[in-house]
């Protein structure tokens, strides 16, 4: 019974941690900025420019898990480009694959 409960808890935790790639696959051209926020979460930064009467906005999501089901060590930067508040393009760059720098904290000294 304990094993079953443990498996259910682990499954629930993993299903709640969607990676950036999984989120990006849910985005489609023409989606609104509100729909993007709902899927991707709060962006880390954005930039807006005006060109030929159109407004272009770049959303950036930095240092996100690329694909948590494959590796927990890969981090990526994701981008969403909107034209007049509608998605026109998405992308990823700067895939970083390195083991985390783990340091140990010794709470008890053996004296």
mmCIF file of N, CA and C in Angstrom:
data_model
loop_
_atom_site.group_PDB
_atom_site.id
_atom_site.type_symbol
_atom_site.label_atom_id
_atom_site.label_comp_id
_atom_site.label_asym_id
_atom_site.label_seq_id
_atom_site.Cartn_x
_atom_site.Cartn_y
_atom_site.Cartn_z
ATOM 1 N N UNK A 1 0.820 -1.193 0.000
ATOM 2 C CA UNK A 1 0.000 0.000 0.000
ATOM 3 C C UNK A 1 0.868 1.263 0.000
ATOM 4 N N UNK A 2 1.965 1.245 0.783
ATOM 5 C CA UNK A 2 2.859 2.407 0.842
ATOM 6 C C UNK A 2 3.494 2.686 -0.508
ATOM 7 N N UNK A 3 3.857 1.597 -1.217
ATOM 8 C CA UNK A 3 4.475 1.765 -2.532
ATOM 9 C C UNK A 3 3.490 2.399 -3.510
ATOM 10 N N UNK A 4 2.248 2.005 -3.457
ATOM 11 C CA UNK A 4 1.230 2.554 -4.337
ATOM 12 C C UNK A 4 1.046 4.041 -4.079
ATOM 13 N N UNK A 5 0.975 4.424 -2.824
ATOM 14 C CA UNK A 5 0.827 5.838 -2.463
ATOM 15 C C UNK A 5 2.047 6.628 -2.927
ATOM 16 N N UNK A 6 3.239 6.070 -2.747
ATOM 17 C CA UNK A 6 4.469 6.734 -3.186
ATOM 18 C C UNK A 6 4.479 6.926 -4.698
ATOM 19 N N UNK A 7 4.083 5.910 -5.450
ATOM 20 C CA UNK A 7 4.034 6.015 -6.909
ATOM 21 C C UNK A 7 3.041 7.076 -7.362
ATOM 22 N N UNK A 8 1.908 7.146 -6.708
ATOM 23 C CA UNK A 8 0.903 8.150 -7.059
ATOM 24 C C UNK A 8 1.439 9.552 -6.787
ATOM 25 N N UNK A 9 2.096 9.745 -5.656
ATOM 26 C CA UNK A 9 2.660 11.058 -5.328
ATOM 27 C C UNK A 9 3.746 11.474 -6.317
ATOM 28 N N UNK A 10 4.643 10.567 -6.660
ATOM 29 C CA UNK A 10 5.709 10.873 -7.624
ATOM 30 C C UNK A 10 5.109 11.200 -8.983
ATOM 31 N N UNK A 11 4.125 10.434 -9.407
ATOM 32 C CA UNK A 11 3.462 10.699 -10.683
ATOM 33 C C UNK A 11 2.797 12.058 -10.712
ATOM 34 N N UNK A 12 2.163 12.428 -9.621
ATOM 35 C CA UNK A 12 1.503 13.739 -9.544
ATOM 36 C C UNK A 12 2.519 14.869 -9.608
ATOM 37 N N UNK A 13 3.641 14.700 -8.930
ATOM 38 C CA UNK A 13 4.678 15.730 -8.965
ATOM 39 C C UNK A 13 5.271 15.877 -10.350
ATOM 40 N N UNK A 14 5.564 14.784 -11.017
ATOM 41 C CA UNK A 14 6.158 14.845 -12.351
ATOM 42 C C UNK A 14 5.191 15.399 -13.382
ATOM 43 N N UNK A 15 3.933 15.079 -13.272
ATOM 44 C CA UNK A 15 2.962 15.576 -14.247
ATOM 45 C C UNK A 15 2.746 17.075 -14.085
ATOM 46 N N UNK A 16 2.969 17.617 -12.898
ATOM 47 C CA UNK A 16 2.800 19.038 -12.676
ATOM 48 C C UNK A 16 3.984 19.872 -13.128
ATOM 49 N N UNK A 17 5.083 19.234 -13.497
ATOM 50 C CA UNK A 17 6.295 19.943 -13.882
ATOM 51 C C UNK A 17 6.514 19.836 -15.384
ATOM 52 N N UNK A 18 5.695 20.503 -16.149
ATOM 53 C CA UNK A 18 5.856 20.466 -17.604
ATOM 54 C C UNK A 18 7.093 21.260 -17.992
ATOM 55 N N UNK A 19 7.846 20.715 -18.929
ATOM 56 C CA UNK A 19 9.056 21.395 -19.372
ATOM 57 C C UNK A 19 8.704 22.442 -20.424
ATOM 58 N N UNK A 20 9.684 23.280 -20.739
ATOM 59 C CA UNK A 20 9.489 24.324 -21.729
ATOM 60 C C UNK A 20 9.104 23.791 -23.092
ATOM 61 N N UNK A 21 9.716 22.688 -23.520
ATOM 62 C CA UNK A 21 9.400 22.106 -24.824
ATOM 63 C C UNK A 21 7.941 21.665 -24.860
ATOM 64 N N UNK A 22 7.483 21.027 -23.797
ATOM 65 C CA UNK A 22 6.089 20.580 -23.745
ATOM 66 C C UNK A 22 5.129 21.773 -23.785
ATOM 67 N N UNK A 23 5.480 22.841 -23.106
ATOM 68 C CA UNK A 23 4.635 24.035 -23.125
ATOM 69 C C UNK A 23 4.634 24.683 -24.506
ATOM 70 N N UNK A 24 5.821 24.782 -25.124
ATOM 71 C CA UNK A 24 5.920 25.428 -26.435
ATOM 72 C C UNK A 24 5.107 24.687 -27.488
ATOM 73 N N UNK A 25 5.021 23.369 -27.375
ATOM 74 C CA UNK A 25 4.243 22.584 -28.337
ATOM 75 C C UNK A 25 2.747 22.892 -28.271
ATOM 76 N N UNK A 26 2.307 23.502 -27.180
ATOM 77 C CA UNK A 26 0.893 23.856 -27.038
ATOM 78 C C UNK A 26 0.566 25.198 -27.698
ATOM 79 N N UNK A 27 1.599 25.963 -28.051
ATOM 80 C CA UNK A 27 1.376 27.275 -28.663
ATOM 81 C C UNK A 27 1.134 27.132 -30.163
ATOM 82 N N UNK A 28 0.168 27.886 -30.660
ATOM 83 C CA UNK A 28 -0.156 27.878 -32.081
ATOM 84 C C UNK A 28 -0.174 29.305 -32.604
ATOM 85 N N UNK A 29 0.121 29.487 -33.908
ATOM 86 C CA UNK A 29 0.019 30.822 -34.500
ATOM 87 C C UNK A 29 -1.386 31.400 -34.302
ATOM 88 N N UNK A 30 -1.430 32.681 -33.989
ATOM 89 C CA UNK A 30 -2.708 33.357 -33.797
ATOM 90 C C UNK A 30 -3.195 33.392 -32.365
ATOM 91 N N UNK A 31 -2.537 32.658 -31.457
ATOM 92 C CA UNK A 31 -2.941 32.706 -30.049
ATOM 93 C C UNK A 31 -2.680 34.099 -29.483
ATOM 94 N N UNK A 32 -3.496 34.488 -28.527
ATOM 95 C CA UNK A 32 -3.350 35.805 -27.898
ATOM 96 C C UNK A 32 -2.250 35.780 -26.836
ATOM 97 N N UNK A 33 -1.827 36.952 -26.420
ATOM 98 C CA UNK A 33 -0.810 37.041 -25.370
ATOM 99 C C UNK A 33 -1.340 36.456 -24.053
ATOM 100 N N UNK A 34 -2.629 36.592 -23.792
ATOM 101 C CA UNK A 34 -3.222 36.008 -22.578
ATOM 102 C C UNK A 34 -3.151 34.481 -22.616
ATOM 103 N N UNK A 35 -3.374 33.884 -23.784
ATOM 104 C CA UNK A 35 -3.271 32.433 -23.922
ATOM 105 C C UNK A 35 -1.827 31.975 -23.726
ATOM 106 N N UNK A 36 -0.874 32.752 -24.238
ATOM 107 C CA UNK A 36 0.541 32.432 -24.060
ATOM 108 C C UNK A 36 0.890 32.463 -22.574
ATOM 109 N N UNK A 37 0.446 33.491 -21.867
ATOM 110 C CA UNK A 37 0.715 33.600 -20.430
ATOM 111 C C UNK A 37 0.116 32.417 -19.667
ATOM 112 N N UNK A 38 -1.064 31.979 -20.075
ATOM 113 C CA UNK A 38 -1.718 30.863 -19.408
ATOM 114 C C UNK A 38 -0.918 29.569 -19.578
ATOM 115 N N UNK A 39 -0.345 29.366 -20.755
ATOM 116 C CA UNK A 39 0.406 28.138 -21.037
ATOM 117 C C UNK A 39 1.826 28.207 -20.497
ATOM 118 N N UNK A 40 2.525 29.296 -20.789
ATOM 119 C CA UNK A 40 3.945 29.401 -20.471
ATOM 120 C C UNK A 40 4.220 29.917 -19.061
ATOM 121 N N UNK A 41 3.252 30.593 -18.465
ATOM 122 C CA UNK A 41 3.494 31.208 -17.167
ATOM 123 C C UNK A 41 4.050 32.606 -17.350
ATOM 124 N N UNK A 42 4.448 33.188 -16.276
ATOM 125 C CA UNK A 42 4.964 34.570 -16.297
ATOM 126 C C UNK A 42 6.302 34.616 -17.014
ATOM 127 N N UNK A 43 6.422 35.513 -17.963
ATOM 128 C CA UNK A 43 7.661 35.663 -18.736
ATOM 129 C C UNK A 43 8.724 36.347 -17.880
ATOM 130 N N UNK A 44 9.995 36.102 -18.242
ATOM 131 C CA UNK A 44 11.098 36.738 -17.525
ATOM 132 C C UNK A 44 11.345 38.153 -18.027
ATOM 133 N N UNK A 45 11.129 38.374 -19.325
ATOM 134 C CA UNK A 45 11.293 39.717 -19.877
ATOM 135 C C UNK A 45 10.559 39.810 -21.208
ATOM 136 N N UNK A 46 10.406 41.032 -21.691
ATOM 137 C CA UNK A 46 9.793 41.244 -22.996
ATOM 138 C C UNK A 46 10.336 42.526 -23.608
ATOM 139 N N UNK A 47 10.217 42.623 -24.929
ATOM 140 C CA UNK A 47 10.581 43.833 -25.665
ATOM 141 C C UNK A 47 9.502 44.097 -26.703
ATOM 142 N N UNK A 48 9.209 45.354 -26.956
ATOM 143 C CA UNK A 48 8.199 45.724 -27.936
ATOM 144 C C UNK A 48 8.776 46.771 -28.876
ATOM 145 N N UNK A 49 8.483 46.614 -30.186
ATOM 146 C CA UNK A 49 8.881 47.617 -31.180
ATOM 147 C C UNK A 49 7.703 47.860 -32.123
ATOM 148 N N UNK A 50 7.693 49.027 -32.710
ATOM 149 C CA UNK A 50 6.699 49.378 -33.723
ATOM 150 C C UNK A 50 7.405 49.367 -35.075
ATOM 151 N N UNK A 51 6.753 48.758 -36.088
ATOM 152 C CA UNK A 51 7.330 48.726 -37.432
ATOM 153 C C UNK A 51 6.195 48.691 -38.451
ATOM 154 N N UNK A 52 6.164 49.687 -39.329
ATOM 155 C CA UNK A 52 5.145 49.784 -40.386
ATOM 156 C C UNK A 52 3.723 49.663 -39.848
ATOM 157 N N UNK A 53 3.458 50.287 -38.720
ATOM 158 C CA UNK A 53 2.121 50.288 -38.150
ATOM 159 C C UNK A 53 1.760 49.050 -37.345
ATOM 160 N N UNK A 54 2.662 48.097 -37.262
ATOM 161 C CA UNK A 54 2.420 46.884 -36.481
ATOM 162 C C UNK A 54 3.268 46.907 -35.218
ATOM 163 N N UNK A 55 2.766 46.267 -34.171
ATOM 164 C CA UNK A 55 3.488 46.145 -32.912
ATOM 165 C C UNK A 55 4.002 44.725 -32.782
ATOM 166 N N UNK A 56 5.321 44.599 -32.624
ATOM 167 C CA UNK A 56 5.959 43.297 -32.435
ATOM 168 C C UNK A 56 6.444 43.205 -30.998
ATOM 169 N N UNK A 57 6.156 42.079 -30.347
ATOM 170 C CA UNK A 57 6.560 41.866 -28.966
ATOM 171 C C UNK A 57 7.307 40.543 -28.861
ATOM 172 N N UNK A 58 8.425 40.570 -28.169
ATOM 173 C CA UNK A 58 9.227 39.376 -27.930
ATOM 174 C C UNK A 58 9.140 39.026 -26.453
ATOM 175 N N UNK A 59 8.614 37.836 -26.139
ATOM 176 C CA UNK A 59 8.596 37.322 -24.772
ATOM 177 C C UNK A 59 9.786 36.390 -24.608
ATOM 178 N N UNK A 60 10.486 36.518 -23.474
ATOM 179 C CA UNK A 60 11.608 35.642 -23.165
ATOM 180 C C UNK A 60 11.339 34.881 -21.868
ATOM 181 N N UNK A 61 11.653 33.577 -21.911
ATOM 182 C CA UNK A 61 11.570 32.697 -20.747
ATOM 183 C C UNK A 61 12.955 32.092 -20.608
ATOM 184 N N UNK A 62 13.730 32.557 -19.637
ATOM 185 C CA UNK A 62 15.134 32.161 -19.551
ATOM 186 C C UNK A 62 15.369 31.084 -18.502
ATOM 187 N N UNK A 63 16.370 30.263 -18.799
ATOM 188 C CA UNK A 63 16.844 29.233 -17.877
ATOM 189 C C UNK A 63 15.729 28.280 -17.431
ATOM 190 N N UNK A 64 14.937 27.817 -18.387
ATOM 191 C CA UNK A 64 13.845 26.882 -18.138
ATOM 192 C C UNK A 64 14.300 25.457 -18.446
ATOM 193 N N UNK A 65 13.648 24.466 -17.851
ATOM 194 C CA UNK A 65 13.935 23.081 -18.213
ATOM 195 C C UNK A 65 13.582 22.876 -19.676
ATOM 196 N N UNK A 66 14.527 22.312 -20.445
ATOM 197 C CA UNK A 66 14.255 22.033 -21.861
ATOM 198 C C UNK A 66 13.226 20.929 -21.982
ATOM 199 N N UNK A 67 13.594 19.747 -21.507
ATOM 200 C CA UNK A 67 12.714 18.592 -21.584
ATOM 201 C C UNK A 67 12.955 17.759 -20.338
ATOM 202 N N UNK A 68 12.188 18.018 -19.316
ATOM 203 C CA UNK A 68 12.403 17.404 -18.013
ATOM 204 C C UNK A 68 12.257 15.884 -18.040
ATOM 205 N N UNK A 69 11.561 15.349 -19.038
ATOM 206 C CA UNK A 69 11.397 13.899 -19.114
ATOM 207 C C UNK A 69 12.658 13.223 -19.643
ATOM 208 N N UNK A 70 13.531 13.987 -20.298
ATOM 209 C CA UNK A 70 14.769 13.434 -20.839
ATOM 210 C C UNK A 70 15.935 13.705 -19.900
ATOM 211 N N UNK A 71 16.077 14.952 -19.463
ATOM 212 C CA UNK A 71 17.191 15.315 -18.600
ATOM 213 C C UNK A 71 16.806 16.493 -17.721
ATOM 214 N N UNK A 72 17.110 16.379 -16.442
ATOM 215 C CA UNK A 72 16.877 17.495 -15.525
ATOM 216 C C UNK A 72 18.050 18.460 -15.504
ATOM 217 N N UNK A 73 19.094 18.162 -16.293
ATOM 218 C CA UNK A 73 20.279 19.012 -16.312
ATOM 219 C C UNK A 73 20.283 19.994 -17.472
ATOM 220 N N UNK A 74 19.385 19.849 -18.440
ATOM 221 C CA UNK A 74 19.373 20.738 -19.592
ATOM 222 C C UNK A 74 18.448 21.923 -19.347
ATOM 223 N N UNK A 75 18.999 23.105 -19.530
ATOM 224 C CA UNK A 75 18.218 24.335 -19.412
ATOM 225 C C UNK A 75 18.259 25.059 -20.755
ATOM 226 N N UNK A 76 17.180 25.754 -21.098
ATOM 227 C CA UNK A 76 17.056 26.461 -22.371
ATOM 228 C C UNK A 76 16.445 27.842 -22.150
ATOM 229 N N UNK A 77 16.557 28.660 -23.180
ATOM 230 C CA UNK A 77 15.864 29.937 -23.232
ATOM 231 C C UNK A 77 14.812 29.825 -24.330
ATOM 232 N N UNK A 78 13.571 30.179 -24.012
ATOM 233 C CA UNK A 78 12.468 30.084 -24.961
ATOM 234 C C UNK A 78 11.993 31.477 -25.339
ATOM 235 N N UNK A 79 11.540 31.621 -26.586
ATOM 236 C CA UNK A 79 11.096 32.907 -27.114
ATOM 237 C C UNK A 79 9.748 32.755 -27.799
ATOM 238 N N UNK A 80 8.907 33.762 -27.647
ATOM 239 C CA UNK A 80 7.637 33.829 -28.355
ATOM 240 C C UNK A 80 7.561 35.221 -28.965
ATOM 241 N N UNK A 81 7.293 35.278 -30.272
ATOM 242 C CA UNK A 81 7.157 36.561 -30.960
ATOM 243 C C UNK A 81 5.691 36.760 -31.311
ATOM 244 N N UNK A 82 5.182 37.931 -30.934
ATOM 245 C CA UNK A 82 3.789 38.275 -31.210
ATOM 246 C C UNK A 82 3.742 39.489 -32.132
ATOM 247 N N UNK A 83 2.807 39.470 -33.056
ATOM 248 C CA UNK A 83 2.556 40.619 -33.925
ATOM 249 C C UNK A 83 1.135 41.069 -33.645
ATOM 250 N N UNK A 84 0.998 42.306 -33.188
ATOM 251 C CA UNK A 84 -0.318 42.845 -32.806
ATOM 252 C C UNK A 84 -1.050 41.908 -31.836
ATOM 253 N N UNK A 85 -0.302 41.454 -30.811
ATOM 254 C CA UNK A 85 -0.836 40.624 -29.722
ATOM 255 C C UNK A 85 -1.220 39.206 -30.140
ATOM 256 N N UNK A 86 -0.728 38.729 -31.291
ATOM 257 C CA UNK A 86 -1.007 37.364 -31.740
ATOM 258 C C UNK A 86 0.320 36.657 -32.032
ATOM 259 N N UNK A 87 0.441 35.387 -31.638
ATOM 260 C CA UNK A 87 1.666 34.611 -31.844
ATOM 261 C C UNK A 87 1.941 34.446 -33.333
ATOM 262 N N UNK A 88 3.189 34.749 -33.732
ATOM 263 C CA UNK A 88 3.591 34.494 -35.113
ATOM 264 C C UNK A 88 4.789 33.541 -35.184
ATOM 265 N N UNK A 89 5.546 33.407 -34.078
ATOM 266 C CA UNK A 89 6.711 32.527 -34.105
ATOM 267 C C UNK A 89 7.146 32.173 -32.691
ATOM 268 N N UNK A 90 7.735 30.983 -32.554
ATOM 269 C CA UNK A 90 8.313 30.546 -31.285
ATOM 270 C C UNK A 90 9.698 29.985 -31.554
ATOM 271 N N UNK A 91 10.516 29.910 -30.516
ATOM 272 C CA UNK A 91 11.851 29.347 -30.703
ATOM 273 C C UNK A 91 12.547 29.066 -29.392
ATOM 274 N N UNK A 92 13.680 28.378 -29.520
ATOM 275 C CA UNK A 92 14.494 28.008 -28.362
ATOM 276 C C UNK A 92 15.952 28.231 -28.723
ATOM 277 N N UNK A 93 16.759 28.597 -27.723
ATOM 278 C CA UNK A 93 18.198 28.731 -27.960
ATOM 279 C C UNK A 93 18.947 28.557 -26.637
ATOM 280 N N UNK A 94 20.250 28.481 -26.758
ATOM 281 C CA UNK A 94 21.137 28.353 -25.603
ATOM 282 C C UNK A 94 20.824 27.131 -24.744
ATOM 283 N N UNK A 95 20.847 25.968 -25.369
ATOM 284 C CA UNK A 95 20.662 24.737 -24.602
ATOM 285 C C UNK A 95 21.925 24.517 -23.780
ATOM 286 N N UNK A 96 21.763 24.481 -22.472
ATOM 287 C CA UNK A 96 22.891 24.308 -21.568
ATOM 288 C C UNK A 96 22.742 22.972 -20.857
ATOM 289 N N UNK A 97 23.745 22.142 -20.993
ATOM 290 C CA UNK A 97 23.685 20.825 -20.364
ATOM 291 C C UNK A 97 24.884 20.670 -19.447
ATOM 292 N N UNK A 98 24.648 20.828 -18.184
ATOM 293 C CA UNK A 98 25.715 20.644 -17.215
ATOM 294 C C UNK A 98 25.122 20.153 -15.906
ATOM 295 N N UNK A 99 25.897 19.372 -15.247
ATOM 296 C CA UNK A 99 25.453 18.855 -13.962
ATOM 297 C C UNK A 99 25.369 20.005 -12.970
ATOM 298 N N UNK A 100 24.413 19.970 -12.091
ATOM 299 C CA UNK A 100 24.312 21.037 -11.095
ATOM 300 C C UNK A 100 25.514 21.014 -10.154
ATOM 301 N N UNK A 101 25.907 22.179 -9.706
ATOM 302 C CA UNK A 101 27.014 22.313 -8.772
ATOM 303 C C UNK A 101 26.461 22.129 -7.364
ATOM 304 N N UNK A 102 26.549 20.917 -6.873
ATOM 305 C CA UNK A 102 25.993 20.589 -5.562
ATOM 306 C C UNK A 102 27.061 20.766 -4.489
ATOM 307 N N UNK A 103 26.705 21.428 -3.441
ATOM 308 C CA UNK A 103 27.600 21.576 -2.311
ATOM 309 C C UNK A 103 26.898 21.013 -1.090
ATOM 310 N N UNK A 104 27.670 20.432 -0.236
ATOM 311 C CA UNK A 104 27.103 19.790 0.941
ATOM 312 C C UNK A 104 27.250 20.687 2.158
ATOM 313 N N UNK A 105 26.241 20.683 2.953
ATOM 314 C CA UNK A 105 26.245 21.435 4.196
ATOM 315 C C UNK A 105 26.339 20.428 5.332
ATOM 316 N N UNK A 106 27.388 20.523 6.104
ATOM 317 C CA UNK A 106 27.578 19.601 7.228
ATOM 318 C C UNK A 106 27.023 20.246 8.481
ATOM 319 N N UNK A 107 25.962 19.669 8.984
ATOM 320 C CA UNK A 107 25.313 20.232 10.161
ATOM 321 C C UNK A 107 25.938 19.755 11.466
ATOM 322 N N UNK A 108 26.519 18.570 11.403
ATOM 323 C CA UNK A 108 27.086 18.015 12.623
ATOM 324 C C UNK A 108 28.548 17.706 12.403
ATOM 325 N N UNK A 109 29.363 18.123 13.300
ATOM 326 C CA UNK A 109 30.792 17.781 13.266
ATOM 327 C C UNK A 109 31.007 16.539 14.109
ATOM 328 N N UNK A 110 31.791 15.641 13.600
ATOM 329 C CA UNK A 110 32.166 14.459 14.391
ATOM 330 C C UNK A 110 33.390 14.819 15.205
ATOM 331 N N UNK A 111 33.229 14.991 16.490
ATOM 332 C CA UNK A 111 34.350 15.382 17.327
ATOM 333 C C UNK A 111 34.725 14.276 18.267
#
